[in-house]
Short mmCIF file of C-alpha atoms in Angstrom, two decimals:
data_model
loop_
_atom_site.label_atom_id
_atom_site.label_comp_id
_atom_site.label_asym_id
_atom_site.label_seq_id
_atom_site.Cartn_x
_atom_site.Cartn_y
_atom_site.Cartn_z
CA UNK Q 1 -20.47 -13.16 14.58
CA UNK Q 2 -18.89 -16.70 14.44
CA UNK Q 3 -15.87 -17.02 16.73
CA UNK Q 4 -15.52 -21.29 15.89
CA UNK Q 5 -15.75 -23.01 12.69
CA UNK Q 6 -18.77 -25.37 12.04
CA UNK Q 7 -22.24 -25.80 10.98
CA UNK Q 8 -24.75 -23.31 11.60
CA UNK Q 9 -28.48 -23.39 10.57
CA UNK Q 10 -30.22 -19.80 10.37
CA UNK Q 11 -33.97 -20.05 10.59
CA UNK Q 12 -35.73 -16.70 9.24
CA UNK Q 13 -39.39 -15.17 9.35
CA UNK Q 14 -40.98 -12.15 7.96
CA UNK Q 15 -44.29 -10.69 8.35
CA UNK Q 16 -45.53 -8.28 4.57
CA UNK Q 17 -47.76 -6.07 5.75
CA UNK Q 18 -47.46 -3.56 3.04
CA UNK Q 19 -51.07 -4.02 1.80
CA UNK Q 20 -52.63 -1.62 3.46
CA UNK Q 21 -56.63 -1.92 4.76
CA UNK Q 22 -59.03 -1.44 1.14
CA UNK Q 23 -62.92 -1.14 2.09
CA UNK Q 24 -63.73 -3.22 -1.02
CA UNK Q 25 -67.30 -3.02 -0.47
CA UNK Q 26 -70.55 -2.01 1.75
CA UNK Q 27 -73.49 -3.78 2.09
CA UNK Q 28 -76.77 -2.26 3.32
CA UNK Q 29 -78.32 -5.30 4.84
CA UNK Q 30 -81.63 -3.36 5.71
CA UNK Q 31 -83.27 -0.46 6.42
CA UNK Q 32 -86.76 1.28 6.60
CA UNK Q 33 -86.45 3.95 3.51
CA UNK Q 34 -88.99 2.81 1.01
CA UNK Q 35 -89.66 4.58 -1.70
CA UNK Q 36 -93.07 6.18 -3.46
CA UNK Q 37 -94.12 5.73 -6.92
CA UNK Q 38 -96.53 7.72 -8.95
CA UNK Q 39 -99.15 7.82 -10.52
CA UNK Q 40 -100.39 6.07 -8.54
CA UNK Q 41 -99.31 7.26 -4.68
CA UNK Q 42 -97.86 3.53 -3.70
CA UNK Q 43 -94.91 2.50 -1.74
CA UNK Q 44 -91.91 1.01 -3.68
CA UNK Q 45 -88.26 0.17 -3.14
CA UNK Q 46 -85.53 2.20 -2.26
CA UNK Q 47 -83.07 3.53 -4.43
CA UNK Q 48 -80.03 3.28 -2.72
CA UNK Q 49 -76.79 5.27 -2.76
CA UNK Q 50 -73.93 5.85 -0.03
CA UNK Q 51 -71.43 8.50 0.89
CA UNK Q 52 -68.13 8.18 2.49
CA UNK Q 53 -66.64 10.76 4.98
CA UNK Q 54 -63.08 10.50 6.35
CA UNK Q 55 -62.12 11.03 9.92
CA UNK Q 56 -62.02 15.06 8.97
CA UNK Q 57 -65.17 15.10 7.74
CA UNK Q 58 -64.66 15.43 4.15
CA UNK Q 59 -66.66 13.50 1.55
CA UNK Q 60 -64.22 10.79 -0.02
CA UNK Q 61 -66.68 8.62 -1.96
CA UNK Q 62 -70.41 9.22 -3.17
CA UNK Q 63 -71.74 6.09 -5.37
CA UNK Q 64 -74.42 7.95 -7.10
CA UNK Q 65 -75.95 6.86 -9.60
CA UNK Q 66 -78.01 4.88 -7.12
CA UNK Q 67 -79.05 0.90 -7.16
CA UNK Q 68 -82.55 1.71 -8.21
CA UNK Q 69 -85.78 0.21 -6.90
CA UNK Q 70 -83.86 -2.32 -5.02
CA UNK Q 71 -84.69 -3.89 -1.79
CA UNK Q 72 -81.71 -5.00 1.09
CA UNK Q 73 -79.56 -6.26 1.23
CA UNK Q 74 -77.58 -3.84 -1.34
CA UNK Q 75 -73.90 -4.32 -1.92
CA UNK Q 76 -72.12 -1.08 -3.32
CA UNK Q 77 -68.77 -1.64 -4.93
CA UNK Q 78 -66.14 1.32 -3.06
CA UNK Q 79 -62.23 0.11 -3.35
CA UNK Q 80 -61.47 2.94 -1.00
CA UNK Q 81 -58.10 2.97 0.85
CA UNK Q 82 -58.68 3.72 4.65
CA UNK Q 83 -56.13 5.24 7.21
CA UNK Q 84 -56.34 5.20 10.96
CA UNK Q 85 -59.28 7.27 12.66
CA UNK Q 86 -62.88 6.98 12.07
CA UNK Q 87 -64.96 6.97 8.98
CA UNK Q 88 -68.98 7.55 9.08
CA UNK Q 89 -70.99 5.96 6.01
CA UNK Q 90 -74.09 7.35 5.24
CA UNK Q 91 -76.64 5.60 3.43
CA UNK Q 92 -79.49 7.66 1.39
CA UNK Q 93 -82.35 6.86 -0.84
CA UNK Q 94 -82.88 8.82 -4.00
CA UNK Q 95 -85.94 10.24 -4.79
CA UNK Q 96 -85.29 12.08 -8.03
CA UNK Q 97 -87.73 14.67 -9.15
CA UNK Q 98 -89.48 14.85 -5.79
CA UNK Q 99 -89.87 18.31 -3.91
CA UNK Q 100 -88.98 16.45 -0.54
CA UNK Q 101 -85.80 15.21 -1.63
CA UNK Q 102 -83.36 12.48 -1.02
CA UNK Q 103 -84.05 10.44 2.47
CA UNK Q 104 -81.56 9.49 4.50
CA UNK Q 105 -81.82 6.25 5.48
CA UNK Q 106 -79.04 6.64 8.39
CA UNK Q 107 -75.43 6.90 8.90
CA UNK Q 108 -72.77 4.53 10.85
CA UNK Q 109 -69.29 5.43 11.91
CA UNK Q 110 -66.48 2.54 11.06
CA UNK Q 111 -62.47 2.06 11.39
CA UNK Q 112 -60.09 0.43 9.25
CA UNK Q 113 -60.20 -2.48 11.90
CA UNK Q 114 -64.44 -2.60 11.58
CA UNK Q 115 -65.60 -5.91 11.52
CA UNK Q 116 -69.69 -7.59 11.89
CA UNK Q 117 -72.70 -5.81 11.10
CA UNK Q 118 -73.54 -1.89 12.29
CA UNK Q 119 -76.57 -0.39 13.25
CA UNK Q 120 -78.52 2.94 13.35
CA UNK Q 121 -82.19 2.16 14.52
CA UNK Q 122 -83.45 0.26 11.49
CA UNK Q 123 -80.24 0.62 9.50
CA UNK Q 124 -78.17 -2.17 9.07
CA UNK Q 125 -74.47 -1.75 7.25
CA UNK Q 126 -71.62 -4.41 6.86
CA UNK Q 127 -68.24 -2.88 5.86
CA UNK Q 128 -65.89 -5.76 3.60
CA UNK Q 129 -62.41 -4.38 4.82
CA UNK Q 130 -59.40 -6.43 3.01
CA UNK Q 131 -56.18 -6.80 5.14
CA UNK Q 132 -53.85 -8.63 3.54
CA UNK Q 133 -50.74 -9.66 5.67
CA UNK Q 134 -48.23 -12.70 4.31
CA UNK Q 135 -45.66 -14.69 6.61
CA UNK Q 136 -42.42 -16.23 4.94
CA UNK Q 137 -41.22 -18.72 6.48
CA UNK Q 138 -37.34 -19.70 5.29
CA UNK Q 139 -34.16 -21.71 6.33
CA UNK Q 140 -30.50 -22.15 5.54
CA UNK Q 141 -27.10 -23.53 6.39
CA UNK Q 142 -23.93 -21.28 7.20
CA UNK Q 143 -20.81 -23.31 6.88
CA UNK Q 144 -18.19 -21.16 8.48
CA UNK Q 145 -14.34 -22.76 7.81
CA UNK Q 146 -11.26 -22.97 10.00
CA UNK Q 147 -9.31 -20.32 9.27
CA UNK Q 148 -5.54 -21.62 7.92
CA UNK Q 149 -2.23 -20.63 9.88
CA UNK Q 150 -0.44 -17.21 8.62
CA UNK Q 151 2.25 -18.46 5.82
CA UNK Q 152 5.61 -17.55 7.01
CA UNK Q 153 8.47 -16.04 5.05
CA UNK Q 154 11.85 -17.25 4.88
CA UNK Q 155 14.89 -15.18 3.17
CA UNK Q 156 18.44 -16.36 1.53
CA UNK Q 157 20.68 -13.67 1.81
CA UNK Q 158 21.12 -11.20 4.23
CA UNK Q 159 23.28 -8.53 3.00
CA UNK Q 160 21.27 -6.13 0.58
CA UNK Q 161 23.32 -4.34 -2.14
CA UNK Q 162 21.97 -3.00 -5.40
CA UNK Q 163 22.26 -5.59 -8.42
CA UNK Q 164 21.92 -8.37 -5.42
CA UNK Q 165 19.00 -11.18 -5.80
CA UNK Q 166 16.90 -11.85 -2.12
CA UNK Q 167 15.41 -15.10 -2.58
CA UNK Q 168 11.99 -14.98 -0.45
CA UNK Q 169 10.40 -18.41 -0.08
CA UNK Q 170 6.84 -19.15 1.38
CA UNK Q 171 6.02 -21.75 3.69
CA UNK Q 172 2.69 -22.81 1.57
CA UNK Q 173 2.80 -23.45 -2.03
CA UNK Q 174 0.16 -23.54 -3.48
CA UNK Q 175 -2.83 -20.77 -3.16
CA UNK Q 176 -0.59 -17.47 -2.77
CA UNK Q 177 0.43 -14.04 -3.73
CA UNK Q 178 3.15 -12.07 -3.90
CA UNK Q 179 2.28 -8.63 -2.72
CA UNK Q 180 4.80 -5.57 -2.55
CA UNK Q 181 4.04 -2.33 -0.39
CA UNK Q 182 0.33 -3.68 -0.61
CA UNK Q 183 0.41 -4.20 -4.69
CA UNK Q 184 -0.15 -7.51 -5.93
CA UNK Q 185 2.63 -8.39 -7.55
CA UNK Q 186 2.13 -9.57 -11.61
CA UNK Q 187 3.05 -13.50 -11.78
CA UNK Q 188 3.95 -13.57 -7.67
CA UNK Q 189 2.17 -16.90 -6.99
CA UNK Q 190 5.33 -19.03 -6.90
CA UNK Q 191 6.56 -20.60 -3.19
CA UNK Q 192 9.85 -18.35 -3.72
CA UNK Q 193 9.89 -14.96 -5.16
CA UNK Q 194 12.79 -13.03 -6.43
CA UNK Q 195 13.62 -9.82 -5.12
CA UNK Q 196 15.84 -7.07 -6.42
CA UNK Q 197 14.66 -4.09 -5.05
CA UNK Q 198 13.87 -2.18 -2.07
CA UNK Q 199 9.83 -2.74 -0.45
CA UNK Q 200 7.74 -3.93 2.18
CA UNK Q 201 7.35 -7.60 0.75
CA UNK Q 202 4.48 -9.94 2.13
CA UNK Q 203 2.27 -13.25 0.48
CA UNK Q 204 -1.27 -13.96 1.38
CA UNK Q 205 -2.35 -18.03 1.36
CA UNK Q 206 -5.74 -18.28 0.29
CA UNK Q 207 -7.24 -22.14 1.31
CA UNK Q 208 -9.36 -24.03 -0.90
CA UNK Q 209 -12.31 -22.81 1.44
CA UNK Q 210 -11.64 -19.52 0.21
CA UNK Q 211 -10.24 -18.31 3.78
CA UNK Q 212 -7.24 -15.89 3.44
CA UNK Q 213 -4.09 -15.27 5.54
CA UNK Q 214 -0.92 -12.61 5.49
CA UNK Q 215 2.21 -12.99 6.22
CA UNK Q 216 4.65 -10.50 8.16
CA UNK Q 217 5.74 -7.83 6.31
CA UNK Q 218 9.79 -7.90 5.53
CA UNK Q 219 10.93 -4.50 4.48
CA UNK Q 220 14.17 -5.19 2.27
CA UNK Q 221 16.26 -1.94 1.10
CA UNK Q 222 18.97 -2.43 -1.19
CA UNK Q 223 21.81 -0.09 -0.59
CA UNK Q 224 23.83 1.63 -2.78
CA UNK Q 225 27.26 -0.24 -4.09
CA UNK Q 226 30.36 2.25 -3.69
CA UNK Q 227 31.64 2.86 -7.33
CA UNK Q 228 34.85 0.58 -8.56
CA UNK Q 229 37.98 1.38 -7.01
CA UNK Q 230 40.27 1.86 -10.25
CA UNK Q 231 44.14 2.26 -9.93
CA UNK Q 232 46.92 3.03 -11.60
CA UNK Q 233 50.37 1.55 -12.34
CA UNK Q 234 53.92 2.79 -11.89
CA UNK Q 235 56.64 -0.30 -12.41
CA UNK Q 236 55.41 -2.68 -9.98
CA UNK Q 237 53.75 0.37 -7.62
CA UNK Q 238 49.64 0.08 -7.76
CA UNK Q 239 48.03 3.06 -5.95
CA UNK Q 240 44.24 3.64 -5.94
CA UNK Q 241 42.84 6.52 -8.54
CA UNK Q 242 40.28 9.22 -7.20
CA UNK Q 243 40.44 8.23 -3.31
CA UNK Q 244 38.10 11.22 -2.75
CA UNK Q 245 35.02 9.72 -4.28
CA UNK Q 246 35.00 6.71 -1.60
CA UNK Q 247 32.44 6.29 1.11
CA UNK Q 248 33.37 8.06 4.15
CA UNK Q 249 33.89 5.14 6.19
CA UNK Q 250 35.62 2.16 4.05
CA UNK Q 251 37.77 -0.85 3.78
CA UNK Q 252 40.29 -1.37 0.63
CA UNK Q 253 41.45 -4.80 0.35
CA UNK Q 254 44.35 -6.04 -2.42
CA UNK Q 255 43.69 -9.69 -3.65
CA UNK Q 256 46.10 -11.55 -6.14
CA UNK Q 257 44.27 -14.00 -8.33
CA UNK Q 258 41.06 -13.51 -6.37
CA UNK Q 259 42.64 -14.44 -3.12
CA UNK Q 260 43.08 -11.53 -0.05
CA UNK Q 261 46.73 -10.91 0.17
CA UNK Q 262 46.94 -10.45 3.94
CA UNK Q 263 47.62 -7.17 5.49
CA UNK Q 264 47.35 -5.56 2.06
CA UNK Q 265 44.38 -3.28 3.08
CA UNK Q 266 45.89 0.55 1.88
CA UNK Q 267 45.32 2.65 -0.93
CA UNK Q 268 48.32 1.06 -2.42
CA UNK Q 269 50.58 -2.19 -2.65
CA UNK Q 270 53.65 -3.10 -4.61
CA UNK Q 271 53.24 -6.24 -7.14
CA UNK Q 272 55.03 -9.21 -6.35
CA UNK Q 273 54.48 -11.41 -9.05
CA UNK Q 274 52.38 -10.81 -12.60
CA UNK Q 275 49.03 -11.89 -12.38
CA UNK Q 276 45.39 -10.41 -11.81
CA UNK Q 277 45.22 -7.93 -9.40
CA UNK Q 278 41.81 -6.86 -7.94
CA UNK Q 279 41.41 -3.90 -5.67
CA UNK Q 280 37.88 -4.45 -3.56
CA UNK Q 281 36.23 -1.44 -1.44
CA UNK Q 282 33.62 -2.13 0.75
CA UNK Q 283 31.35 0.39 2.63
CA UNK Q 284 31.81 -0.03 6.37
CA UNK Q 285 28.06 1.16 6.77
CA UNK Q 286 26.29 -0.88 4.39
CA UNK Q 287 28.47 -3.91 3.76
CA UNK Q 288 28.49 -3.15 -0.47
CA UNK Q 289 31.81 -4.05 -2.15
CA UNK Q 290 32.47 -3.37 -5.55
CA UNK Q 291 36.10 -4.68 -7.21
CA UNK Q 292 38.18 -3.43 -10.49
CA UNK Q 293 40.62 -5.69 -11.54
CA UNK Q 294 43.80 -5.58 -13.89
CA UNK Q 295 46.39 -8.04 -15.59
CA UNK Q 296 50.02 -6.61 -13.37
CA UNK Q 297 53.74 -7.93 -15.16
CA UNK Q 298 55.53 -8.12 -12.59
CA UNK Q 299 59.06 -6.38 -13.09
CA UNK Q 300 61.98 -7.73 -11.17
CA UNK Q 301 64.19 -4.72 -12.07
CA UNK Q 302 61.94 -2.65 -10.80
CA UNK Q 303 62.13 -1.35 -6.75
CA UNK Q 304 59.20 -1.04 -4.89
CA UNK Q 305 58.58 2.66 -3.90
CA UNK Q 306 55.91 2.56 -1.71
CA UNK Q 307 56.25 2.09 2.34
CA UNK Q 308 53.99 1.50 5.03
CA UNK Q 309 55.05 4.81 6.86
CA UNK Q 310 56.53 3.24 9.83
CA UNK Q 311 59.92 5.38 9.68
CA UNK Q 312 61.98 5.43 12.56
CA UNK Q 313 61.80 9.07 13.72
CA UNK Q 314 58.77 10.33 12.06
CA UNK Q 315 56.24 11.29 14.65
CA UNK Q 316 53.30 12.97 12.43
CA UNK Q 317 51.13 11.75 9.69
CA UNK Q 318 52.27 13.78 6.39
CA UNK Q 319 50.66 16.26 5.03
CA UNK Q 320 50.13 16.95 1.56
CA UNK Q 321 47.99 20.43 0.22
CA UNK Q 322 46.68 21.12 -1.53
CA UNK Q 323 45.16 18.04 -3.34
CA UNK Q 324 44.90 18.86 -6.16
CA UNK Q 325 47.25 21.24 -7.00
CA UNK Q 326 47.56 24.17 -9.77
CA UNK Q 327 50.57 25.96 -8.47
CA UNK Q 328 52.61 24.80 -5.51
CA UNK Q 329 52.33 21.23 -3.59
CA UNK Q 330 53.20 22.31 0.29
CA UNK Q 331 54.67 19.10 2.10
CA UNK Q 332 55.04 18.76 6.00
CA UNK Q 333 55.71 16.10 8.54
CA UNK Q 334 57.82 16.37 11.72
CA UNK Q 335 61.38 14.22 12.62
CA UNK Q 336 62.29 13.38 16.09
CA UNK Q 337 66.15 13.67 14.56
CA UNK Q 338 68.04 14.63 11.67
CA UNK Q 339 67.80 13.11 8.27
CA UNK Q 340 68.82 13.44 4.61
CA UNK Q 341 65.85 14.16 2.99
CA UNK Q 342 65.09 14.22 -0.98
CA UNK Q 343 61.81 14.86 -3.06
CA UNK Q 344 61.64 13.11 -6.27
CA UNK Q 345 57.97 13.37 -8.39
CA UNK Q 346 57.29 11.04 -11.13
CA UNK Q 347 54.03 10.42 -12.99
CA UNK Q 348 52.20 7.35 -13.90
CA UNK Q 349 54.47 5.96 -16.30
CA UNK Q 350 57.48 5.98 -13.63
CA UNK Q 351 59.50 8.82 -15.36
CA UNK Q 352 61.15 11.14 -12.88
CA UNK Q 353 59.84 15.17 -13.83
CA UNK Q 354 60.90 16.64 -10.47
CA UNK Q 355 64.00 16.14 -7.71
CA UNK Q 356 64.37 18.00 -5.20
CA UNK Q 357 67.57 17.41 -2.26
CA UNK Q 358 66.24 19.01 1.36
CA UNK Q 359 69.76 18.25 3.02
CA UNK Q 360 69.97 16.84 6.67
CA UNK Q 361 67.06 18.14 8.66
CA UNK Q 362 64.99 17.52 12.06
CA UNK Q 363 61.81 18.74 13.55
CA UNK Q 364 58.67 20.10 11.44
CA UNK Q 365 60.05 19.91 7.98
CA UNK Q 366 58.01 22.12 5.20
CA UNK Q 367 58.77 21.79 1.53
CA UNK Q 368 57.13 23.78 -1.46
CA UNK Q 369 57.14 21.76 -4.74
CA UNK Q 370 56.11 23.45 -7.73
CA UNK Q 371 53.76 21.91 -10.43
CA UNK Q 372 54.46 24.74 -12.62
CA UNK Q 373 54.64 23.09 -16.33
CA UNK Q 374 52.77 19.44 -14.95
CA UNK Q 375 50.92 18.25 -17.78
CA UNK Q 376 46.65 17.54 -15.50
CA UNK Q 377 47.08 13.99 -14.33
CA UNK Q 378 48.41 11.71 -11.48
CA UNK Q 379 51.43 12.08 -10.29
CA UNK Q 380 53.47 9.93 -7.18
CA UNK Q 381 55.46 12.01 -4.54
CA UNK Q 382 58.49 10.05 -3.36
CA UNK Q 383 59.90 10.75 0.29
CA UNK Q 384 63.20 9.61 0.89
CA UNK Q 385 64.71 9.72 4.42
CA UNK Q 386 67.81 8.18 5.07
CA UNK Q 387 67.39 5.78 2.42
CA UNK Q 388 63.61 4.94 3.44
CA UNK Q 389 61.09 6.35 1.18
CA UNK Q 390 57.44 7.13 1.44
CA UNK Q 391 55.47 7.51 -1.07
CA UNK Q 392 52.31 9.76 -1.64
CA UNK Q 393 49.72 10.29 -4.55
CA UNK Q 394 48.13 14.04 -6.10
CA UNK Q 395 46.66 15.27 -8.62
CA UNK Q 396 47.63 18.35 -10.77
CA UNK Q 397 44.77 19.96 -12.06
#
């Protein structure tokens, strides 16, 4: 284990002993067998010939035919693998066709290890036991490298809405990759990298040394943008169409040529001038706006029906079910004091298809509208109380 960077020479050594131990050969270097040779009843030379016993006893190597009519020393030719324990090696003369037999000259006991000259009495054996063992001998350099810094990531943009761009930008730039949720990403080995969807985004720098660092992981998620706020048109009234597919927490904000028009923040506003008109909704939770936008002319003749609720008298929120309606619209709000009051519907296009006079009235005021005939569509409720109208949006399905 290398903890710094640097130089570091390795020295190495190995010992091969795979060989084994091979009696190549055994030499009788003398003995006192002789031999007898007929006709006529001389002495002659031995005929020699050797057996081979491992340490269990049994016979592992007999070199018959024998070296005949040979004098020691006598070297026998064996190639005989040994293993540990002890071996005996008994050496015999041959007399072939006698009816005394074969004389045993005498008989040593040797180890893979044996080395010199044995004896037994007269007999003399040497035992040529090859042990070959090899040493390597070897040395090299380890150049371990300074491992670079972890590459930081830097982001432009903060908010995260579908159809956005996050631009990610590395602190090296050369020697990187992009990765996303631990995916390399295809062609990611620019400094910045352009992100449009939701993962755990990271870049590894790889140095010229080959060494390798990560970044932190940034886990970007892209929320979902709230779908276009489209709204209608009645004269110079704008109200906001299908209020019931917003997010549940929102804010609605009227602009006129792409500039906020200040306080204008409900789901309707009355046109004061022509021009382009964009409603913008933006989720309170994730901070997505979408807009919808449309061309307004701007009627002078044309009254603005829509309030801001603050009547003087009217001490509950209205309520209007239900939305939407197939049969009968039920209306309800409660005055502090009396009031005329008068119901007039109209539908998108401004024309009038319902009026409806409630008198003078006070306290928790309940009206029943019918719808009976209504074409489906939008239609605009208009509350008029001493002269100050309200003005409220449903649907007849």
């Amino acid at each position: 284990t290398y903890s710094d960077p640097g130089e570091y020479i390795i020295e190495y050594s190995a010992t091969i002993d795979t060989f084994g131990y091979l009696l190549n050969s055994v030499t009788v270097e003398s003995s006192d067998c002789s031999d007898v040779a007929l006709p006529p009843l001389i002495s002659g030379s031995p005929d020699y010939y050797i057996k081979i016993f491992d340490p269990s006893g049994t016979e592992i190597f007999n070199s018959l035919p024998s070296i005949t009519d040979t004098d020691a020393p006598v070297t026998i030719s064996t190639n005989i693998f040994l293993g540990p324990g002890n071996y005996t090696c008994e050496v015999w003369d041959e007399d072939d066709g006698l009816l005394l037999g074969d004389d045993e000259c005498g008989a040593v006991n040797f180890t893979q290890n044996t080395t010199g000259t044995l004896n037994d009495g007269p007999l003399a054996v040497s035992f040529n036991i090859v042990h070959p063992v090899s040493e390597i001998m070897a040395s090299d350099t380890v150049n371990v490298f300074e491992g670079p810094d972890d590459p930081t990531v830097s982001q432009v943009g903060s908010l995260l809405c579908e159809g956005e761009t996050i631009i990610l930008t590395s602190s090296y730039t050369t020697g990187i990759q992009w990765f996303n949720d631990t995916i390399s990403i295809i062609g990611g080995t620019d400094p910045t990298l352009e992100v449009t969807e939701s993962g755990d985004y990271y870049v590894v720098y790889t140095s010229p040394d080959g060494c390798s660092a990560s970044s932190d992981v940034i886990n970007l998620e892209f929320a979902e943008v709230p779908s276009a706020p489209t709204y209608s048109i009645s004269g110079n009234d704008l109200f906001a169409n299908n209020t019931g597919a917003f997010p549940a927490s929102y804010t609605l904000q009227w602009q006129f040529e792409g500039t906020d028009i200040p306080g204008a923040n409900g789901e309707t506003y009355c046109a004061e001038a022509s021009g382009n008109h964009t409603l913008v909704i933006t989720d309170n939770i994730t901070g997505c706006s979408n807009s919808y936008n449309l061309y307004v002319t701007y009627d002078p003749d044309a009254a603005c029906t829509l309030s801001n609720d603050n009547i003087e008298g009217l001490t509950s929120d209205i309520k209007m079910f239900p939305n939407p309606v197939s049969s009968f619209l039920n209306v309800e709000f409660d005055l502090e004091s009396a009031k005329d009051i008068s119901f007039q519907v109209t539908d998108i296009t401004g024309r009038t298809v319902t009026q409806i006079n409630a008198g003078n009235q006070a306290g928790m005021v309940r009206e029943a509208i019918s719808v009976d005939g209504f074409a489906q569509g939008i239609y605009i409720l208009n509350i008029t109380l001493d002269g100050e109208r309200l003005t409220r949006k449903f649907i007849v399905k």
